[in-house]
């Protein structure tokens, strides 16, 4: 369904130093720097997949989404989505995709939400029957019945994002691009949006590509991740593979009386103060039971807990491994 082959994109950015003198000089002579946003990016995504596209700021995530949406034209490479090149057959392509940019709105700021929905209906030539059916379903699933007649500027961020997602799905797209869809949302709104995305994928087989810094979104929604850094795809695999590789570390929190013994090489003391210690241990070299026995023999253990690394901590380790 989606195939990218050696996509490359470079931006030419104007640069100057601070100060009035430098700004005057820039009027007559501008200095530019070329930034390689994407460097031979290649991957394929099948129909109905939910893929997490992750990486640090400036890695090239949004540039990739814009190319797949037909907004940007790459310098080199090939992108085929549903048999079409997005930037060459844009009119036909956009009828089959939905896009949500968390920091940009497709809704009219001063108009009621319904006015924007009706404009989108006309832009995509959605039949009245399909529009009413989708509007009713999206209104119920995203709980926007009470706010459809409210101007967008008067909505909270969570309300607006639910309306943005509804707007992107009114025309029954086969592919949904989500760029930071839960940015700034409260816990209740995040869960509502995640549940909705999962139901759309399950019921309609919608392909979802999700870019976000919220690793809870990735864990809740996707089975596969693509890691991009410095414009290159660094990792393509399942979330379970990532957990299997990086979840060997355990955090042991212990309340004790006495003096903590010398720790094995695979155990690092993150915190040790007044009978409270937090230890990070590599369990591939020593089982949890072995470490607990070592501690119990040396000190009086009052309380102990063992937890695995969070998805955020695993991704941070992943970034450090690839030096991005």
GROMACS .gro file of C-alpha atoms in nm:
model
  324
    1UNK     CA    1   0.000   0.000   0.000
    2UNK     CA    2   0.279   0.246   0.095
    3UNK     CA    3   0.627   0.215  -0.051
    4UNK     CA    4   0.911   0.463  -0.013
    5UNK     CA    5   1.235   0.399  -0.197
    6UNK     CA    6   1.545   0.613  -0.128
    7UNK     CA    7   1.352   0.935  -0.061
    8UNK     CA    8   1.586   1.234  -0.017
    9UNK     CA    9   1.494   1.591   0.076
   10UNK     CA   10   1.723   1.891   0.135
   11UNK     CA   11   1.619   2.236   0.258
   12UNK     CA   12   1.809   2.560   0.196
   13UNK     CA   13   1.793   2.773   0.511
   14UNK     CA   14   1.905   3.136   0.549
   15UNK     CA   15   2.149   3.200   0.836
   16UNK     CA   16   2.274   3.518   1.004
   17UNK     CA   17   2.417   3.627   1.338
   18UNK     CA   18   2.225   3.841   1.585
   19UNK     CA   19   2.247   4.220   1.587
   20UNK     CA   20   2.153   4.522   1.376
   21UNK     CA   21   2.477   4.520   1.180
   22UNK     CA   22   2.427   4.157   1.079
   23UNK     CA   23   2.065   4.219   0.978
   24UNK     CA   24   2.168   4.510   0.751
   25UNK     CA   25   2.444   4.298   0.599
   26UNK     CA   26   2.189   4.022   0.531
   27UNK     CA   27   1.985   4.263   0.317
   28UNK     CA   28   2.263   4.266   0.060
   29UNK     CA   29   2.426   3.930   0.107
   30UNK     CA   30   2.250   3.630   0.249
   31UNK     CA   31   2.423   3.321   0.370
   32UNK     CA   32   2.256   2.985   0.332
   33UNK     CA   33   2.299   2.643   0.482
   34UNK     CA   34   2.177   2.320   0.328
   35UNK     CA   35   2.007   2.084   0.570
   36UNK     CA   36   1.953   1.722   0.469
   37UNK     CA   37   1.613   1.642   0.620
   38UNK     CA   38   1.584   1.297   0.461
   39UNK     CA   39   1.859   1.076   0.325
   40UNK     CA   40   1.753   0.775   0.115
   41UNK     CA   41   1.458   0.683   0.337
   42UNK     CA   42   1.303   0.349   0.240
   43UNK     CA   43   1.024   0.142   0.396
   44UNK     CA   44   0.695  -0.029   0.311
   45UNK     CA   45   0.369  -0.033   0.507
   46UNK     CA   46   0.093  -0.281   0.435
   47UNK     CA   47  -0.281  -0.226   0.428
   48UNK     CA   48  -0.438  -0.202   0.774
   49UNK     CA   49  -0.108  -0.167   0.962
   50UNK     CA   50  -0.065   0.071   1.254
   51UNK     CA   51   0.291   0.199   1.255
   52UNK     CA   52   0.469   0.427   1.502
   53UNK     CA   53   0.714   0.663   1.332
   54UNK     CA   54   0.945   0.791   1.605
   55UNK     CA   55   1.259   0.998   1.639
   56UNK     CA   56   1.390   1.314   1.808
   57UNK     CA   57   1.301   1.667   1.697
   58UNK     CA   58   1.443   1.744   1.354
   59UNK     CA   59   1.485   1.377   1.264
   60UNK     CA   60   1.268   1.405   0.950
   61UNK     CA   61   0.932   1.266   1.067
   62UNK     CA   62   0.711   1.556   0.957
   63UNK     CA   63   0.900   1.591   0.627
   64UNK     CA   64   0.827   1.226   0.551
   65UNK     CA   65   0.457   1.270   0.634
   66UNK     CA   66   0.436   1.579   0.411
   67UNK     CA   67   0.595   1.389   0.121
   68UNK     CA   68   0.355   1.097   0.168
   69UNK     CA   69   0.068   1.348   0.180
   70UNK     CA   70   0.178   1.515  -0.143
   71UNK     CA   71   0.255   1.849   0.027
   72UNK     CA   72   0.631   1.826  -0.037
   73UNK     CA   73   0.821   1.705  -0.342
   74UNK     CA   74   1.144   1.516  -0.263
   75UNK     CA   75   1.473   1.588  -0.435
   76UNK     CA   76   1.517   1.221  -0.525
   77UNK     CA   77   1.360   0.883  -0.470
   78UNK     CA   78   1.023   0.723  -0.529
   79UNK     CA   79   0.704   0.714  -0.322
   80UNK     CA   80   0.408   0.503  -0.433
   81UNK     CA   81   0.086   0.498  -0.228
   82UNK     CA   82  -0.207   0.296  -0.357
   83UNK     CA   83  -0.043   0.290  -0.698
   84UNK     CA   84  -0.002   0.670  -0.714
   85UNK     CA   85   0.280   0.919  -0.672
   86UNK     CA   86   0.143   1.165  -0.409
   87UNK     CA   87   0.286   1.489  -0.549
   88UNK     CA   88   0.217   1.402  -0.914
   89UNK     CA   89  -0.141   1.278  -0.868
   90UNK     CA   90  -0.228   1.488  -0.566
   91UNK     CA   91  -0.596   1.545  -0.638
   92UNK     CA   92  -0.674   1.174  -0.661
   93UNK     CA   93  -0.433   1.091  -0.378
   94UNK     CA   94  -0.580   1.325  -0.114
   95UNK     CA   95  -0.924   1.168  -0.155
   96UNK     CA   96  -0.785   0.850   0.000
   97UNK     CA   97  -0.588   0.998   0.290
   98UNK     CA   98  -0.666   1.183   0.612
   99UNK     CA   99  -0.407   1.401   0.785
  100UNK     CA  100  -0.401   1.544   1.138
  101UNK     CA  101  -0.120   1.780   1.237
  102UNK     CA  102  -0.139   1.839   1.612
  103UNK     CA  103   0.007   2.189   1.585
  104UNK     CA  104  -0.189   2.301   1.277
  105UNK     CA  105  -0.563   2.321   1.221
  106UNK     CA  106  -0.774   2.245   0.915
  107UNK     CA  107  -1.081   2.404   1.079
  108UNK     CA  108  -1.192   2.766   1.034
  109UNK     CA  109  -1.091   2.950   1.350
  110UNK     CA  110  -1.392   3.183   1.379
  111UNK     CA  111  -1.659   2.956   1.228
  112UNK     CA  112  -1.862   2.681   1.399
  113UNK     CA  113  -1.716   2.333   1.361
  114UNK     CA  114  -2.006   2.221   1.140
  115UNK     CA  115  -1.922   2.491   0.883
  116UNK     CA  116  -1.573   2.345   0.848
  117UNK     CA  117  -1.718   1.994   0.820
  118UNK     CA  118  -1.950   2.103   0.538
  119UNK     CA  119  -1.665   2.275   0.355
  120UNK     CA  120  -1.459   1.956   0.378
  121UNK     CA  121  -1.761   1.761   0.251
  122UNK     CA  122  -1.773   1.983  -0.059
  123UNK     CA  123  -1.396   1.979  -0.115
  124UNK     CA  124  -1.389   1.599  -0.117
  125UNK     CA  125  -1.722   1.566  -0.304
  126UNK     CA  126  -1.866   1.344  -0.031
  127UNK     CA  127  -2.223   1.235  -0.109
  128UNK     CA  128  -2.493   1.362   0.131
  129UNK     CA  129  -2.572   1.006   0.245
  130UNK     CA  130  -2.208   0.922   0.320
  131UNK     CA  131  -2.154   1.257   0.490
  132UNK     CA  132  -2.452   1.220   0.722
  133UNK     CA  133  -2.363   0.860   0.805
  134UNK     CA  134  -2.000   0.946   0.884
  135UNK     CA  135  -2.093   1.263   1.071
  136UNK     CA  136  -2.333   1.075   1.297
  137UNK     CA  137  -2.082   0.799   1.366
  138UNK     CA  138  -1.790   1.032   1.431
  139UNK     CA  139  -2.003   1.258   1.650
  140UNK     CA  140  -2.100   0.966   1.871
  141UNK     CA  141  -1.758   0.801   1.887
  142UNK     CA  142  -1.565   1.122   1.954
  143UNK     CA  143  -1.834   1.281   2.173
  144UNK     CA  144  -1.851   1.612   1.984
  145UNK     CA  145  -2.230   1.649   1.968
  146UNK     CA  146  -2.235   1.939   2.215
  147UNK     CA  147  -1.958   2.137   2.045
  148UNK     CA  148  -2.036   2.106   1.672
  149UNK     CA  149  -2.206   2.447   1.667
  150UNK     CA  150  -1.931   2.620   1.867
  151UNK     CA  151  -1.667   2.839   1.695
  152UNK     CA  152  -1.333   2.662   1.688
  153UNK     CA  153  -1.156   2.944   1.876
  154UNK     CA  154  -1.380   2.880   2.178
  155UNK     CA  155  -1.293   2.510   2.205
  156UNK     CA  156  -1.041   2.362   2.445
  157UNK     CA  157  -0.739   2.189   2.293
  158UNK     CA  158  -0.886   1.845   2.363
  159UNK     CA  159  -1.219   1.938   2.204
  160UNK     CA  160  -1.048   2.085   1.899
  161UNK     CA  161  -0.829   1.778   1.848
  162UNK     CA  162  -1.133   1.549   1.855
  163UNK     CA  163  -1.293   1.771   1.589
  164UNK     CA  164  -0.971   1.768   1.384
  165UNK     CA  165  -0.971   1.388   1.380
  166UNK     CA  166  -1.340   1.382   1.283
  167UNK     CA  167  -1.272   1.627   0.998
  168UNK     CA  168  -0.991   1.407   0.864
  169UNK     CA  169  -1.222   1.102   0.848
  170UNK     CA  170  -1.541   1.248   0.698
  171UNK     CA  171  -1.446   1.127   0.349
  172UNK     CA  172  -1.362   0.766   0.451
  173UNK     CA  173  -0.985   0.775   0.388
  174UNK     CA  174  -0.794   0.449   0.350
  175UNK     CA  175  -0.485   0.596   0.520
  176UNK     CA  176  -0.464   0.820   0.825
  177UNK     CA  177  -0.149   1.023   0.897
  178UNK     CA  178  -0.136   1.143   1.257
  179UNK     CA  179   0.138   1.392   1.349
  180UNK     CA  180   0.135   1.452   1.727
  181UNK     CA  181  -0.246   1.398   1.755
  182UNK     CA  182  -0.252   1.400   2.137
  183UNK     CA  183  -0.011   1.689   2.200
  184UNK     CA  184  -0.124   1.887   2.503
  185UNK     CA  185  -0.428   1.670   2.574
  186UNK     CA  186  -0.537   1.567   2.921
  187UNK     CA  187  -0.542   1.199   3.022
  188UNK     CA  188  -0.915   1.155   2.954
  189UNK     CA  189  -0.892   1.309   2.605
  190UNK     CA  190  -0.584   1.102   2.521
  191UNK     CA  191  -0.756   0.777   2.611
  192UNK     CA  192  -1.066   0.876   2.411
  193UNK     CA  193  -0.858   0.955   2.102
  194UNK     CA  194  -0.655   0.632   2.133
  195UNK     CA  195  -0.970   0.419   2.169
  196UNK     CA  196  -1.123   0.585   1.864
  197UNK     CA  197  -0.814   0.530   1.647
  198UNK     CA  198  -0.806   0.162   1.745
  199UNK     CA  199  -1.176   0.119   1.663
  200UNK     CA  200  -1.136   0.283   1.319
  201UNK     CA  201  -0.844   0.054   1.239
  202UNK     CA  202  -1.029  -0.255   1.362
  203UNK     CA  203  -1.365  -0.184   1.196
  204UNK     CA  204  -1.259  -0.025   0.867
  205UNK     CA  205  -0.905  -0.153   0.823
  206UNK     CA  206  -0.771   0.204   0.807
  207UNK     CA  207  -0.392   0.219   0.779
  208UNK     CA  208  -0.249   0.446   1.049
  209UNK     CA  209   0.093   0.612   1.056
  210UNK     CA  210   0.153   0.781   1.390
  211UNK     CA  211   0.436   1.023   1.465
  212UNK     CA  212   0.463   1.135   1.827
  213UNK     CA  213   0.696   1.191   2.121
  214UNK     CA  214   0.439   1.037   2.354
  215UNK     CA  215   0.559   0.679   2.388
  216UNK     CA  216   0.236   0.581   2.565
  217UNK     CA  217   0.057   0.655   2.235
  218UNK     CA  218   0.302   0.428   2.054
  219UNK     CA  219   0.261   0.150   2.310
  220UNK     CA  220  -0.119   0.176   2.312
  221UNK     CA  221  -0.171   0.191   1.936
  222UNK     CA  222   0.109   0.036   1.734
  223UNK     CA  223   0.274  -0.303   1.690
  224UNK     CA  224   0.555  -0.186   1.465
  225UNK     CA  225   0.794   0.106   1.496
  226UNK     CA  226   1.014   0.290   1.249
  227UNK     CA  227   1.298   0.488   1.408
  228UNK     CA  228   1.436   0.780   1.209
  229UNK     CA  229   1.737   0.986   1.308
  230UNK     CA  230   1.944   1.241   1.116
  231UNK     CA  231   1.721   1.178   0.814
  232UNK     CA  232   1.785   0.802   0.799
  233UNK     CA  233   1.581   0.497   0.898
  234UNK     CA  234   1.778   0.339   1.182
  235UNK     CA  235   1.542   0.066   1.298
  236UNK     CA  236   1.234  -0.112   1.164
  237UNK     CA  237   1.080  -0.375   1.387
  238UNK     CA  238   0.806  -0.473   1.625
  239UNK     CA  239   0.749  -0.311   1.961
  240UNK     CA  240   0.786  -0.652   2.123
  241UNK     CA  241   1.134  -0.687   1.972
  242UNK     CA  242   1.228  -0.350   2.118
  243UNK     CA  243   1.100  -0.452   2.460
  244UNK     CA  244   1.282  -0.784   2.438
  245UNK     CA  245   1.610  -0.612   2.359
  246UNK     CA  246   1.593  -0.325   2.607
  247UNK     CA  247   1.375  -0.447   2.893
  248UNK     CA  248   1.650  -0.655   3.054
  249UNK     CA  249   1.711  -0.375   3.304
  250UNK     CA  250   1.507  -0.364   3.624
  251UNK     CA  251   1.466  -0.085   3.876
  252UNK     CA  252   1.487  -0.215   4.232
  253UNK     CA  253   1.367   0.019   4.505
  254UNK     CA  254   1.462  -0.094   4.856
  255UNK     CA  255   1.401   0.043   5.206
  256UNK     CA  256   1.661  -0.098   5.446
  257UNK     CA  257   1.843  -0.067   5.776
  258UNK     CA  258   2.221  -0.107   5.791
  259UNK     CA  259   2.498  -0.050   5.538
  260UNK     CA  260   2.441  -0.136   5.173
  261UNK     CA  261   2.702  -0.389   5.055
  262UNK     CA  262   2.933  -0.350   4.756
  263UNK     CA  263   2.720  -0.395   4.447
  264UNK     CA  264   2.796  -0.633   4.157
  265UNK     CA  265   2.916  -0.485   3.825
  266UNK     CA  266   2.572  -0.525   3.667
  267UNK     CA  267   2.404  -0.312   3.936
  268UNK     CA  268   2.425   0.069   3.953
  269UNK     CA  269   2.304   0.275   4.249
  270UNK     CA  270   2.089   0.559   4.112
  271UNK     CA  271   2.006   0.683   4.462
  272UNK     CA  272   2.122   0.578   4.810
  273UNK     CA  273   2.030   0.798   5.103
  274UNK     CA  274   1.901   0.743   5.458
  275UNK     CA  275   1.804   0.381   5.417
  276UNK     CA  276   1.642   0.431   5.075
  277UNK     CA  277   1.813   0.303   4.759
  278UNK     CA  278   1.718   0.285   4.393
  279UNK     CA  279   1.922   0.035   4.196
  280UNK     CA  280   1.931  -0.026   3.818
  281UNK     CA  281   2.029  -0.384   3.742
  282UNK     CA  282   2.101  -0.575   3.422
  283UNK     CA  283   1.903  -0.894   3.479
  284UNK     CA  284   2.073  -1.074   3.191
  285UNK     CA  285   2.379  -1.112   3.417
  286UNK     CA  286   2.207  -1.175   3.750
  287UNK     CA  287   1.848  -1.283   3.821
  288UNK     CA  288   1.628  -1.070   4.045
  289UNK     CA  289   1.626  -1.343   4.311
  290UNK     CA  290   2.006  -1.338   4.329
  291UNK     CA  291   2.017  -0.964   4.392
  292UNK     CA  292   1.742  -0.981   4.654
  293UNK     CA  293   1.932  -1.259   4.833
  294UNK     CA  294   2.252  -1.051   4.828
  295UNK     CA  295   2.073  -0.753   4.980
  296UNK     CA  296   1.887  -0.962   5.241
  297UNK     CA  297   2.210  -1.116   5.367
  298UNK     CA  298   2.380  -0.778   5.414
  299UNK     CA  299   2.103  -0.550   5.543
  300UNK     CA  300   1.760  -0.565   5.704
  301UNK     CA  301   1.521  -0.523   5.410
  302UNK     CA  302   1.206  -0.339   5.519
  303UNK     CA  303   1.046  -0.306   5.176
  304UNK     CA  304   1.146  -0.386   4.819
  305UNK     CA  305   0.989  -0.344   4.476
  306UNK     CA  306   1.102  -0.444   4.127
  307UNK     CA  307   0.983  -0.271   3.808
  308UNK     CA  308   1.087  -0.289   3.445
  309UNK     CA  309   1.196   0.006   3.235
  310UNK     CA  310   0.919   0.219   3.090
  311UNK     CA  311   0.879   0.255   2.714
  312UNK     CA  312   1.013   0.612   2.745
  313UNK     CA  313   1.332   0.489   2.912
  314UNK     CA  314   1.378   0.220   2.648
  315UNK     CA  315   1.343   0.475   2.367
  316UNK     CA  316   1.593   0.709   2.537
  317UNK     CA  317   1.842   0.418   2.545
  318UNK     CA  318   1.764   0.354   2.180
  319UNK     CA  319   1.840   0.718   2.093
  320UNK     CA  320   2.168   0.700   2.283
  321UNK     CA  321   2.267   0.377   2.109
  322UNK     CA  322   2.222   0.536   1.766
  323UNK     CA  323   2.370   0.869   1.885
  324UNK     CA  324   2.071   1.077   1.779
   0.00000   0.00000   0.00000
